Every structure is written in structure tokens, then in C-alpha cells.
Coordinates of C-alpha atoms and ligand atoms in Angstrom, one line a residue:
X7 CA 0.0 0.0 0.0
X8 CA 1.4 3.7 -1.0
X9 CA 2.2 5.8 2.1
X10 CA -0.2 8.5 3.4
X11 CA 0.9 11.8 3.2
X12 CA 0.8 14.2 6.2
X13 CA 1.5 17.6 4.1
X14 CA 2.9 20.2 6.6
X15 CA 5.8 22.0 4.6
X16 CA 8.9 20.6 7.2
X17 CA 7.1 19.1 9.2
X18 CA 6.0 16.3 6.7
X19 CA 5.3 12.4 7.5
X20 CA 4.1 9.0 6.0
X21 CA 2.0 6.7 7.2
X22 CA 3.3 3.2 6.0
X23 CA 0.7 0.0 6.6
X24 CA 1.9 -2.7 6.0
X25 CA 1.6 -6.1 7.3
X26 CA 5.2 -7.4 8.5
X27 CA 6.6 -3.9 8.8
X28 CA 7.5 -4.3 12.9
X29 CA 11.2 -7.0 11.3
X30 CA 11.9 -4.3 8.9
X31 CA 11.0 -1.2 11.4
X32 CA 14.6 -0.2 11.7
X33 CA 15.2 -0.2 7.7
X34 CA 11.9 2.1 7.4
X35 CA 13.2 4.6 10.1
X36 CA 16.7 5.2 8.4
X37 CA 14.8 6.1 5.6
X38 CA 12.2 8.6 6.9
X39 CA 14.8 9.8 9.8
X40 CA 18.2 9.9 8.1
X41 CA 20.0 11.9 11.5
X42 CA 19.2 9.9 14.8
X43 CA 22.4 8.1 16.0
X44 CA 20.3 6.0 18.3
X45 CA 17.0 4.8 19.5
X46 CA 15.2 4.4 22.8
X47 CA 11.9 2.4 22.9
X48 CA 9.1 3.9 24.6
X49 CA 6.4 1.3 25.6
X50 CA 4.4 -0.4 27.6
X51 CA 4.9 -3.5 30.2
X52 CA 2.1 -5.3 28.1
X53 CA 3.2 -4.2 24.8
X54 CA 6.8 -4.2 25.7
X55 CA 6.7 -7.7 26.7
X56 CA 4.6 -9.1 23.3
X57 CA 7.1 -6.6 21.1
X58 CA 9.6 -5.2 22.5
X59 CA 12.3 -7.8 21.5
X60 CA 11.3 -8.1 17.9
X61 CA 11.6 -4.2 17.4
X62 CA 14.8 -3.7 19.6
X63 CA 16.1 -6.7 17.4
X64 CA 14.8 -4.4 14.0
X65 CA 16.3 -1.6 15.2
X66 CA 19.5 -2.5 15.9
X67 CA 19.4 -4.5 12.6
X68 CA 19.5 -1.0 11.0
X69 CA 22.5 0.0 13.1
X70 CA 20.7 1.7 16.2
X71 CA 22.0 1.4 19.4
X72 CA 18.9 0.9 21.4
X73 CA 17.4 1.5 24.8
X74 CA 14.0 0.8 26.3
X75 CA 11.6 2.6 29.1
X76 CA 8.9 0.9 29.7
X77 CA 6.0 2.1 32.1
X78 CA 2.7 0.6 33.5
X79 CA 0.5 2.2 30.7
X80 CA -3.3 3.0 31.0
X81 CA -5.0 6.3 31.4
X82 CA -3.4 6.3 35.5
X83 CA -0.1 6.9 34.1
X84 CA -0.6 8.9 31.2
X85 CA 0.4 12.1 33.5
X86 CA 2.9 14.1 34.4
X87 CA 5.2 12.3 37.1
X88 CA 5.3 9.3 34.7
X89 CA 6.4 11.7 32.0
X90 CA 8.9 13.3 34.2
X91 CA 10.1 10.0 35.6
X92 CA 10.5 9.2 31.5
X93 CA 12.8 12.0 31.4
X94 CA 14.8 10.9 34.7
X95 CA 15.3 7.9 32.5
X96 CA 16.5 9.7 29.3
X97 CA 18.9 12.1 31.4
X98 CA 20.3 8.6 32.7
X99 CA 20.9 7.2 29.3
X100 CA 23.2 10.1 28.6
X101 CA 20.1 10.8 25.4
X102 CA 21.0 13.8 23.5
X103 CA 19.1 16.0 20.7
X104 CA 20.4 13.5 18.0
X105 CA 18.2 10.3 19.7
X106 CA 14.9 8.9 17.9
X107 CA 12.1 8.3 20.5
X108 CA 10.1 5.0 19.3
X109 CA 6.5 5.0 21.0
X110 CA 5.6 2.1 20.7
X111 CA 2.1 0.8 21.8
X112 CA -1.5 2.1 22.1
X113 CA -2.8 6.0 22.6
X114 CA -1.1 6.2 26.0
X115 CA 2.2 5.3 24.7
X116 CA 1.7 7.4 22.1
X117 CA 0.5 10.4 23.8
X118 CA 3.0 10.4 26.5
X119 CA 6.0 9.3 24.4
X120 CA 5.1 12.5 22.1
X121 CA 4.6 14.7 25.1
X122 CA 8.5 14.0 26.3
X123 CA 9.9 14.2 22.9
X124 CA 8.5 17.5 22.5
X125 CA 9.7 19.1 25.8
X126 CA 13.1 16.6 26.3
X127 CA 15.7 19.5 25.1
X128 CA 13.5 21.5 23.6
X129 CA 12.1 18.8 21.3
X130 CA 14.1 15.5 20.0
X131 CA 12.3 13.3 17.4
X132 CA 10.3 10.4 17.8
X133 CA 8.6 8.1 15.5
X134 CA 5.1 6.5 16.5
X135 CA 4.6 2.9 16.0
X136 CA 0.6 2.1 17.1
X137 CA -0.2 -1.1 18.2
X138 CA -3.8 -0.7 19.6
X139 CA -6.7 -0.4 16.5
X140 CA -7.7 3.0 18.1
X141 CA -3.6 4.0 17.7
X142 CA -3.8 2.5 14.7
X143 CA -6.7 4.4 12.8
X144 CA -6.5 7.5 14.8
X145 CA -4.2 8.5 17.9
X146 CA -0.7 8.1 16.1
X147 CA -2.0 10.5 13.3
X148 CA -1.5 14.5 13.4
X149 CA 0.0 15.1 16.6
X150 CA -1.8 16.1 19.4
X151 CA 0.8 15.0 22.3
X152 CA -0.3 15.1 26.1
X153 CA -0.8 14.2 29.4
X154 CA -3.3 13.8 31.9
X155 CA -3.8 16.4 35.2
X156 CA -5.8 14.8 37.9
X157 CA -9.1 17.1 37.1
X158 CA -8.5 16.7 33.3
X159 CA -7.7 14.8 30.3
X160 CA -5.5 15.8 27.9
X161 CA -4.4 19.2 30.1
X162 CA -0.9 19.2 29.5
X163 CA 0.2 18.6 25.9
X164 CA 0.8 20.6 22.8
X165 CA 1.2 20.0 19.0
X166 CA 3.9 18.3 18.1
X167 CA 4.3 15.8 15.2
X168 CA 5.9 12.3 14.9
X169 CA 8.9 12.2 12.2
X170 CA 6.7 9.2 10.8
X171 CA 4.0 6.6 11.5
X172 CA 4.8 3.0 11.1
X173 CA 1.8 0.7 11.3
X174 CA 1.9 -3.3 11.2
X175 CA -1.7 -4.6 11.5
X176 CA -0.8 -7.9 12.2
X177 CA -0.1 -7.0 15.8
X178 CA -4.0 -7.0 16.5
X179 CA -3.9 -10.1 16.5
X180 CA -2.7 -9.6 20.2
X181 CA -5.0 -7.1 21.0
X182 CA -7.9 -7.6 23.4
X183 CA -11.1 -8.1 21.9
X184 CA -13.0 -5.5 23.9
X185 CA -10.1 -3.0 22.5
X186 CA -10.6 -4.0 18.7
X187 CA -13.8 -3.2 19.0
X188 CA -13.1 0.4 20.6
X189 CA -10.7 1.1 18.1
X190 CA -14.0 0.8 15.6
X191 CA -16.3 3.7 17.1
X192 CA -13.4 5.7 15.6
X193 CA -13.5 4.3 12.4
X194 CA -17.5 4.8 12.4
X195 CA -16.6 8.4 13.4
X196 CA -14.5 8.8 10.5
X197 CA -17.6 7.8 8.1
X198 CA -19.7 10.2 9.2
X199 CA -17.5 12.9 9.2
X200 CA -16.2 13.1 5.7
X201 CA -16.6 9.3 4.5
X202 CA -19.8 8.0 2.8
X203 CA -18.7 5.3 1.1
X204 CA -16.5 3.8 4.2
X205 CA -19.5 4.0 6.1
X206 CA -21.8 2.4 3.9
X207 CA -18.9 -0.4 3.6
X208 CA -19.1 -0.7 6.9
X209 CA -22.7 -1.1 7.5
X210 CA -22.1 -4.2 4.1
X211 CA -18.9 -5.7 6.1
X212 CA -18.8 -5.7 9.8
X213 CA -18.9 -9.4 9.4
X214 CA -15.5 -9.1 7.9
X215 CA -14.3 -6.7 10.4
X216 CA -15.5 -8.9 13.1
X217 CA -14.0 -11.7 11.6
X218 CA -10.5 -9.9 11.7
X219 CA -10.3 -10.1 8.1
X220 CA -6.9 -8.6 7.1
X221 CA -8.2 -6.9 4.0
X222 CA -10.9 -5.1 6.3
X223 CA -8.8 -4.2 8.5
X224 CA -6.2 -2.6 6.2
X225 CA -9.1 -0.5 4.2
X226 CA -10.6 0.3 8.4
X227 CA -7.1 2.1 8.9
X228 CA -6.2 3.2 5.3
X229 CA -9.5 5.1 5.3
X230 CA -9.9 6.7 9.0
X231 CA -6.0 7.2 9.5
X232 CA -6.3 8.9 5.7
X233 CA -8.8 11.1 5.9
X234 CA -7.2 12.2 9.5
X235 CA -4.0 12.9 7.7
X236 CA -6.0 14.9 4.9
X237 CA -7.6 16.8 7.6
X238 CA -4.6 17.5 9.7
X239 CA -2.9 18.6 6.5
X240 CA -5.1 21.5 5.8
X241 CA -5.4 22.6 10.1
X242 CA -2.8 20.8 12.0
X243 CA -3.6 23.3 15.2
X244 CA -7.9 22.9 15.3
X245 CA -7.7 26.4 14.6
X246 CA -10.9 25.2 11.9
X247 CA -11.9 22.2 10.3
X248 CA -10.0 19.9 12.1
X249 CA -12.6 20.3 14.7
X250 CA -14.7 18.1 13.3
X251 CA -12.7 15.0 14.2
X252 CA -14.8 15.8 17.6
X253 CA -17.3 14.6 17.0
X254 CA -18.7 12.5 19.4
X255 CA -16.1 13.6 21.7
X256 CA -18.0 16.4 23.3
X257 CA -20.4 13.9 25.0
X258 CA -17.6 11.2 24.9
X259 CA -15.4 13.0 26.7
X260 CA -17.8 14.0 29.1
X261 CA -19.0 10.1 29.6
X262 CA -15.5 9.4 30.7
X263 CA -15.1 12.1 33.2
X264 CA -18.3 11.3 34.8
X265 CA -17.4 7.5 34.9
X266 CA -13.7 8.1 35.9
X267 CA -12.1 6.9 33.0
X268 CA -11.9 3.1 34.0
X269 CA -15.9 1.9 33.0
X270 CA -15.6 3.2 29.4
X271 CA -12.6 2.9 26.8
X272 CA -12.3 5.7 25.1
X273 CA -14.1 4.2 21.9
X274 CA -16.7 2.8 23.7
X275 CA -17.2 6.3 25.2
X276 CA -17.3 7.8 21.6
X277 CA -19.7 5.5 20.3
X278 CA -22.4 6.4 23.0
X279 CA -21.3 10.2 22.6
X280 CA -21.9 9.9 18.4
X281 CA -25.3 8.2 19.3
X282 CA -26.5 11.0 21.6
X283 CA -25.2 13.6 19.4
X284 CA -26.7 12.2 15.9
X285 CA -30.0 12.4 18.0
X286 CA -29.7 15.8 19.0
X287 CA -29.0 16.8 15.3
X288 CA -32.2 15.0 14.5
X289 CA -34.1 16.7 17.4
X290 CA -32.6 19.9 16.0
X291 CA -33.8 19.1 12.7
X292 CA -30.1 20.3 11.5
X293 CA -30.4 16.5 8.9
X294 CA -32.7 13.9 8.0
X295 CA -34.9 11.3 10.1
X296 CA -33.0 8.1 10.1
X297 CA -29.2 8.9 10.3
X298 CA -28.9 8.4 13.8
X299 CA -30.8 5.1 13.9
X300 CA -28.2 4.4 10.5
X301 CA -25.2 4.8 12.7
X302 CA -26.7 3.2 15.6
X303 CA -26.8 0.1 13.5
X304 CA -23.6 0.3 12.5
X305 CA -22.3 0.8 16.0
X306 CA -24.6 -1.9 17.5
X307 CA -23.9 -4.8 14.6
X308 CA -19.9 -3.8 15.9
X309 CA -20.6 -4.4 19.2
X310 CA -20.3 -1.0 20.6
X311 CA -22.2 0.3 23.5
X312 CA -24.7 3.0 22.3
X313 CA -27.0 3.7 25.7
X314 CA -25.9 6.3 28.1
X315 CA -26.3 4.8 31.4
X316 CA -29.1 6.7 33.0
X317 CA -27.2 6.9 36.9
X318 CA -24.4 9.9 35.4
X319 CA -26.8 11.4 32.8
X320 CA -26.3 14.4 35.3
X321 CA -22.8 14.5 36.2
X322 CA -22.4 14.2 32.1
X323 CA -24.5 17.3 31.8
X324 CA -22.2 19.3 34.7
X325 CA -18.9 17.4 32.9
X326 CA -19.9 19.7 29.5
X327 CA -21.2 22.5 31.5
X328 CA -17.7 22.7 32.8
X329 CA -16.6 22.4 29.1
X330 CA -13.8 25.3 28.0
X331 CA -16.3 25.7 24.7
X332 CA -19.7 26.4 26.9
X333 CA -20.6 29.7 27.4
X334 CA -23.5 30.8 29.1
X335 CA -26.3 27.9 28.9
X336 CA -25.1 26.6 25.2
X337 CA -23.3 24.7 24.3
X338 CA -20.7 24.1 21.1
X339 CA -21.1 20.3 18.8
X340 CA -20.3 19.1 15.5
X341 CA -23.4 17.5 14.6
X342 CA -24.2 15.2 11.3
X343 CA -26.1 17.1 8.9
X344 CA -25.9 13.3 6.7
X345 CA -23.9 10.8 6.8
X346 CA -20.6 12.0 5.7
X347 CA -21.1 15.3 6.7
X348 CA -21.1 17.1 10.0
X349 CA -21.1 20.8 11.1
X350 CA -20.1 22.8 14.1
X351 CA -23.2 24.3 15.9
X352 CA -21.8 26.7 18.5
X353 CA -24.8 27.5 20.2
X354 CA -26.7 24.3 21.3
X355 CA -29.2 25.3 24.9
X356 CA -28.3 23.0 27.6
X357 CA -32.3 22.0 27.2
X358 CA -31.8 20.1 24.3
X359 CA -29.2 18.1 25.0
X360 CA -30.7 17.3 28.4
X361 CA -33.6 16.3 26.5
X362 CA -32.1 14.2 24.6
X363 CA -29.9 12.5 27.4
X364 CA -33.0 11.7 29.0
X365 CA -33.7 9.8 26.0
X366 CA -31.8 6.9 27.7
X367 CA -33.5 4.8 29.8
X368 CA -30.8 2.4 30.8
Ligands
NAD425 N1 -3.4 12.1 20.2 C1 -4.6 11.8 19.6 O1 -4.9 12.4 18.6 C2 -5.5 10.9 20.3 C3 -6.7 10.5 19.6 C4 -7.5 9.5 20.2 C5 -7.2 9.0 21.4 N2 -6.1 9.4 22.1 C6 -5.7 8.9 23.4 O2 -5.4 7.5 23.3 C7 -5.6 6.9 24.6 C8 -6.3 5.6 24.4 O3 -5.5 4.8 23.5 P1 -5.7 3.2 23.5 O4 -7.2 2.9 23.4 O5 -4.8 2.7 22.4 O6 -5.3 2.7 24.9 P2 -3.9 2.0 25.4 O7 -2.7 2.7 24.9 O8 -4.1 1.9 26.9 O9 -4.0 0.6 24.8 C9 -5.1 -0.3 25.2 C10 -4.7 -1.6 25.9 O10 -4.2 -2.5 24.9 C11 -2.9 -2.9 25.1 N3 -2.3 -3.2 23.8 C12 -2.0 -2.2 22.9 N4 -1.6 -2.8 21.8 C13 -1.6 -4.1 22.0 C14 -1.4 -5.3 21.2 N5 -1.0 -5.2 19.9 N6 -1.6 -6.5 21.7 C15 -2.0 -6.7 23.0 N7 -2.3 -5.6 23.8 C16 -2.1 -4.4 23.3 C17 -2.3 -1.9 26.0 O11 -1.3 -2.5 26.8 C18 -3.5 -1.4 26.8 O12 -3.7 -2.3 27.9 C19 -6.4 7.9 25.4 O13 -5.5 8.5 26.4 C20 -6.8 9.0 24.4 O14 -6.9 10.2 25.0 C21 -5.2 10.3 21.5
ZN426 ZN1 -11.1 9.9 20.0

């Protein structure tokens, strides 16, 4: 498959997907990275212990010298004293401005691994290598790099992008089930925001996605991690359209602040938000009847959760009150307007979306 572009004048990546890639990783980096002298692995203890050999092996197949921190993972530790302890780490390695970061593993990794190459000496480089399907299709693409503080996600971070995404699909196959299938809602997110036709090949093959068919997954991640890159492309700092790649965030995000980040993946958490947030475009009459019962097929046939439980309807509706884009009583969403399309409605009342939470009788 032909690399995906990320066009951002010197700051310009590929995407490569290709099955295999991980025993060739080190090969691929000289190429896309011509300067680094070495390279220190960034990981998780799960992923590090499934991959972490075979890529230190790639790596130094290519001539690296090569390191590895590895750190508990999940959402707990994607914060600050983990990042500083990373750095603790680097500062003990002797790394200078000349070493290659290699994040490899899920959103965590990624996020955090990003975070400390953009701060380590004023910035070193660092290649992202996703292993999760919501890495893999979304989080490794267009570099949004941060950490967590205690009240909020994503608090700490900036904009800094990877010298190159290097994606092997095979190493799903590892992956958790309940993951996979969070890794989707993003791909379903992608179809309704400026994909038609993968959406309507996913409502004709989630059979084959559910059945781990490598073909389906390739197109899943060609298409969401493509149009990402497209979209990043044309506003790598959300100063405009990149926006939209929110969708289903707003509530999303919300759902995991009000269930403390450990009931919900973050997938899951944007497949509820998209189906609350296709129902308030319908109750807003900003598209058609019918997309959001569309989409709630789609979500529902890939085994993603769609009801918002009805115990922290509330403390969902105080999470986006306390939202930086709510202003007094409304509230800012990118809503479908069909599927394929969605716009950003700055100035939703609180009533509405209450109304449509309420929906949920779970
Ligand atoms: N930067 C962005 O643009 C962006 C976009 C979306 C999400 N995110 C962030 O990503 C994070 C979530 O990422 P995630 O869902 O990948 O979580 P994660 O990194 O915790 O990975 C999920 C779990 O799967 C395991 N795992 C990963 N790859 C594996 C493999 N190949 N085989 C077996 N196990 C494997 C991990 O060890 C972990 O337990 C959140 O913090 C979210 O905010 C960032
Ligand atoms: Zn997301």
C-alpha cells in the first residue's frame, strides 16, 4: 500500500501500513529519519513484553543502538510524574538532541511518548509505531501530544508531530477483543464525518471486520488514518476544520469524566457520545430522520455500547457545562447534517441536550 501523506511544509510524514513492517522497522526509520544516532523504545509493560524484542532486534538490525523505558500504561499513568520519571530515565541514558524516540504501543504510549519528545531538550524526534486499532486508525495521526492532570484529560500537551507513523496490522492479533472493538467507534466516526462510502462499507462488512479479516482491517485504517491525515494537513492546530474530528467527543469526553475513565474505553465512550449527538442533530432538525438510527446500526452490529447509562446522565450534563467551549447555557457540537457530513453548531441550549440524554433509559 502507497504511504499516506501528512503535508505540513517541514514538518511532513508517511504513514506506512503494511503487514510485517514491525522486522523491517529499523530499515523504514533510516529512511524517513536519516539523522538519529540511536534509539530508545518507549512502551508499555504489556506491549513491551509481546514486542519489545522483535523491534529492539529491527532496530539494531539498522545499526541503532537501542534502549527501552517501559512504564505501566493505562490512562493512570498517562500524567505528568510518569512523563517526568521518563525523562529521569532519558537524562540517565546520557540521550542527547540526535536520539529517535520510538513510542511504541496504544494511545497512552503514544501520547505520552510525544509529550517527552516535545519538551526533552526543547524537542528530539520520535517516530510513532501504534499497536492498539484505536492508535492504529486514529491517535498516532496529526500530533496532538499530552498528558493527563488529575481534574482533566489531555491538560498538559501541545502540538507536536511524529517524524513518521509506522503501522503493522498484524499486531492486533494480540490485542484484546473488547479493545478492537473500541478502536471501531473511531472508524465509524470517520464515516460520518467526511466518508460516505466507508461508512456504507461498513454497514455491508462488519462481518469481515468482526471476523478480523486482514483486507478489512487494512481498508478500516487506510481510510480513517487517511482522511485524519488529509484533515490535519489543511489545520494541523484545530484552529478550523480539524474540529470536526470531535465529534462524538464532546459527550464522549464528558462520559468518561463522569465514569472516571476506568468503566468506558475511550471508543466505547465515543460510540455512545456519536449516538446522543446524531439524536440531537435530529431533534434539531439540523439532517434527515434516520441517520442516527443508521449509525446506531452500524455501532450496535460492531458491538459497541450506544446507551448512556441513566445513573451519570447528570454528572455528564455538569462534565460539559464545565466544558472550555460552553458559554453561558449553550453549548458548542459538531453535529451530522448526513452521513458524511457534520457541522459545528456553537450555540446548542443546555435544554436540548438534556432532553435528549434523558432519551436513555438504561
Ligand atoms: N493524540 C490523539 O490524537 C488521540 C486520539 C484519540 C485518542 N487518544 C488517546 O489515546 C488513549 C487511548 O488509547 P488506546 O485505546 O490505544 O489505549 P492504550 O494505549 O491503553 O491501549 C489499550 C490496551 O491495549 C494494550 N495493547 C496495545 N496494543 C496491543 C497489542 N498489539 N496486543 C495486545 N495488547 C495491546 C495496551 O497495553 C493497553 O492495555 C487515550 O488516552 C486517548 O486520549 C489520543
Ligand atoms: Zn477519539
Amino acid at each position: 500500500m502507497r504511504p499516506i501523506q501528512v503535508d505540513l511544509g517541514d514538518r511532513s510524514y508517511s504513514i506506512r501500513i503494511e503487514s510485517g513492517l514491525l522486522d523491517h522497522l529499523g530499515a523504514e526509520i533510516r529512511r524517513a529519519v536519516p539523522q538519529p544516532s540511536r534509539a530508545v523504545i518507549v512502551t508499555d509493560r504489556h506491549v513491551g513484553r509481546l514486542y519489545g524484542p522483535r523491534v529492539d532486534r529491527a532496530l539494531r538490525r539498522a545499526g541503532f543502538p537501542v534502549d527501552r523505558i517501559t512504564f505501566a500504561g493505562g490512562e493512570r499513568n498517562k500524567t505528568l510524574p510518569v512523563a517526568s520519571a521518563t525523562i529521569d530515565r532519558l537524562v540517565a541514558l546520557g540521550a542527547d538532541r540526535h536520539t529517535l524516540l520510538v513510542a511504541l504501543g496504544g494511545g497512552i504510549v503514544g501520547d505520552l511518548t510525544g509529550f517527552v519528545a516535545s519538551i526533552y531538550m526543547r524537542g528530539i524526534p520520535f517516530v510513532q509505531v501504534p499497536t492498539s486499532m484505536l492508535a492504529q486508525v486514529d491517535a498516532s495521526v496529526g500530533g496532538k501530544v499530552a498528558v493527563d492532570h488529575p481534574r482533566a484529560k489531555n491538560m498538559i500537551g501541545s502540538f507536536y508531530q511524529p517524524r513518521g507513523v509506522f503501522t503493522d496490522p498484524t499486531v492486533l492479533r494480540t490485542l484484546p477483543e473488547r479493545e478492537y472493538i473500541a478502536g471501531l467507534a473511531e472508524v465509524v466516526k470517520s464515516g460520518m464525518i467526511g466518508n460516505p462510502d466507508l461508512f456504507a462499507w461498513l454497514e455491508r462488512s462488519a462481518a469481515d471486520v468482526l471476523a478480523h479479516s486482514e483486507a478489512a482491517i487494512l481498508h478500516c485504517i487506510s481510510a480513517a488514518a487517511g482522511l485524519k491525515a488529509a484533515v490535519c494537513s489543511r489545520d494541523e492546530r484545530e484552529t478550523g476544520e480539524r474540529v470536526i474530528l470531535n465529534y462524538g467527543h464532546t459527550v464522549g469526553h464528558a462520559l468518561e469524566t463522569a465514569t472516571g475513565y476506568d468503566r468506558f474505553r475511550h471508543g466505547e465512550a465515543v460510540s455512545v457520545g456519536m449516538d446522543v449527538e446524531a439524536r440531537l442533530a435530529e431533534r434539531l432538525k439540523l439532517c434527515p430522520p434516520g441517520i442516527a438510527e443508521r449509525q446506531r446500526r452500524v455501532l450496535a452490529t460492531l458491538g459497541l455500547p450506544i446507551r448512556c447509562p441513566r445513573a451519570v446522565q447528570r454528572r455528564i450534563m455538569e462534565a460539559m457545562k464545565h466544558d472550555k467551549k460552553s458559554r453561558a447555557g449553550r453549548m458548542r457540537f459538531v453535529l451530522p447534517v448526513r452521513i458524511g457530513e457534520v457541522k459545528v453548531v456553537p450555540d446548542v441550549p443546555q435544554e436540548e441536550v438534556w432532553g435528549v440524554l434523558q432519551g436513555d433509559r438504561v
